[in-house]
Amino acid sequence: QVVAVYGTLSDLLSVASSKLGIKATSVYNGKGGLIDDIALIRDDDVLFVCEGEPFIDPQTDGRPHEELTGSHTDWLTLNVGGRYFTTTRSTLVNKEPDSMLAHMFKDKDAWGNKQDHRGAFLIDRSPEYFEPILNYLRHGQLIVNDGINLLGVLEEARFFGIDSLIEHLEIAIKNSQPAEDHSPISRKEFVRFLLATPTKSELRCQGLNFSGADLSRLDLRYINFKMANLSRCNLAHANLCCANLERADLSGSVLDCANLQGVKMLCSNAEGASLKGCNFEDPSGLKANLEGANLKGVDMEGSQMTGINLRVATLKNAKLKNCNLRGATLAGTDLENCDLSGCDLQEANLRGSNVKGAIFEEMLTPLHMSQSVR
């Protein structure tokens, strides 16, 4: 039939259905290419319409076009997860010759590909993620529509073995990630966090950045601050009973009158911090552990530190005036130029400690040589 082509593709299908007495659903050009836009049709083009079956070239004695051998530019249709894609064999083969898709369609029936009732090759994968892969094989550019998860496309690219696309996707995913936020946590944010957490739950703040935050007078019992940045924080009057401050940075912080019963501050850095009037003494016998801590230049005047563990800690130039250090472990501790005047050191273990230049004036308990200080 000779027809005038006008309007839209739907208009053409309607005219063809009327002229041929069929329900036309698809239009092909003379080479089997699916027409999806009427603008692709030129004068004197020979067109073929069908009711949904695959294109059959009249010159091949009724054999489906994709059954022709020796050609790598045959048009074929893929049924990917229920969605149809029309492409050429060369598109699937040429750009990535070592990929799974290339091996599937390089040679006729090499993989025994299954076909549906329309002759489309069945592939049980996600059509949403397959479309960007097919377009990449067509023109070599990675184009992904909004709302498509790049991780899904990456997984499909790995499945089909499209190596060059994998590299593009990994870069795109990396560039799409938001920049890491290293800004300190404010008091308002942390209080909101505390209120949203059950009181019986262990609160893990390991490695978080609280630098410069005002956390004064808060109930911070049992919280895990291991390796957290608490430098220059205001922790005055805070309840840090049994908190874990191991390897935390407390340099320059203010912890005056804080409750530090049973606190764990192993190898923490509290250089230059103020801990005046702190309570480390736990009536139940749980001892605060500051072993190996850096306490250079700290001011701990008037603190209660009965039984505290300061083994091999550094207290050089620290102020410990009028502190209660009864039964404290100070073995191997650096007390150089430390002010210990007015301290109670009864039963304290000072074996191997460095007291060079230390001040012991008005010490409540005389320092005996049997304590082996150096």
CSV table of N, CA, C and O in Angstrom, one decimal, residues 5 7-9 12 35-43 45:
chain,number,residue,atom,x,y,z
A,5,VAL,N,2.4,10.0,4.6
A,5,VAL,CA,2.9,10.0,6.0
A,5,VAL,C,2.7,11.4,6.6
A,5,VAL,O,3.3,12.3,6.0
A,7,GLY,N,1.3,13.7,10.5
A,7,GLY,CA,0.9,13.6,11.9
A,7,GLY,C,2.0,12.9,12.7
A,7,GLY,O,3.2,13.2,12.6
A,8,THR,N,1.6,12.0,13.6
A,8,THR,CA,2.5,11.3,14.5
A,8,THR,C,2.6,9.9,14.1
A,8,THR,O,1.9,9.4,13.2
A,9,LEU,N,3.5,9.2,14.8
A,9,LEU,CA,3.6,7.7,14.6
A,9,LEU,C,2.3,7.0,14.8
A,9,LEU,O,2.0,6.0,14.1
A,12,LEU,N,0.2,7.2,11.8
A,12,LEU,CA,0.6,6.3,10.8
A,12,LEU,C,0.2,4.9,11.1
A,12,LEU,O,-0.3,4.2,10.2
A,35,ILE,N,11.2,1.9,13.8
A,35,ILE,CA,10.9,3.3,13.7
A,35,ILE,C,10.2,3.7,14.9
A,35,ILE,O,9.1,3.2,15.2
A,36,ASP,N,10.8,4.6,15.7
A,36,ASP,CA,10.1,5.1,16.9
A,36,ASP,C,9.8,6.6,16.8
A,36,ASP,O,9.3,7.2,17.7
A,37,ASP,N,10.1,7.2,15.6
A,37,ASP,CA,9.8,8.7,15.4
A,37,ASP,C,9.5,8.9,13.9
A,37,ASP,O,10.3,8.5,13.1
A,38,ILE,N,8.4,9.5,13.6
A,38,ILE,CA,8.0,9.7,12.2
A,38,ILE,C,9.0,10.6,11.5
A,38,ILE,O,9.1,10.5,10.3
A,39,ALA,N,9.8,11.3,12.2
A,39,ALA,CA,10.8,12.2,11.5
A,39,ALA,C,11.9,11.4,10.9
A,39,ALA,O,12.7,11.9,10.1
A,40,LEU,N,12.0,10.1,11.2
A,40,LEU,CA,13.0,9.2,10.7
A,40,LEU,C,12.7,8.7,9.3
A,40,LEU,O,13.5,8.1,8.6
A,41,ILE,N,11.4,8.9,8.9
A,41,ILE,CA,10.9,8.4,7.6
A,41,ILE,C,11.2,9.4,6.5
A,41,ILE,O,11.0,10.6,6.6
A,42,ARG,N,11.8,8.8,5.4
A,42,ARG,CA,12.1,9.7,4.2
A,42,ARG,C,11.2,9.3,3.0
A,42,ARG,O,10.5,8.3,3.0
A,43,ASP,N,11.2,10.2,2.1
A,43,ASP,CA,10.3,10.0,0.9
A,43,ASP,C,10.7,8.7,0.2
A,43,ASP,O,11.9,8.3,0.1
A,45,ASP,N,10.5,5.7,1.2
A,45,ASP,CA,10.9,4.6,2.1
A,45,ASP,C,9.9,3.5,2.0
A,45,ASP,O,8.7,3.7,1.9
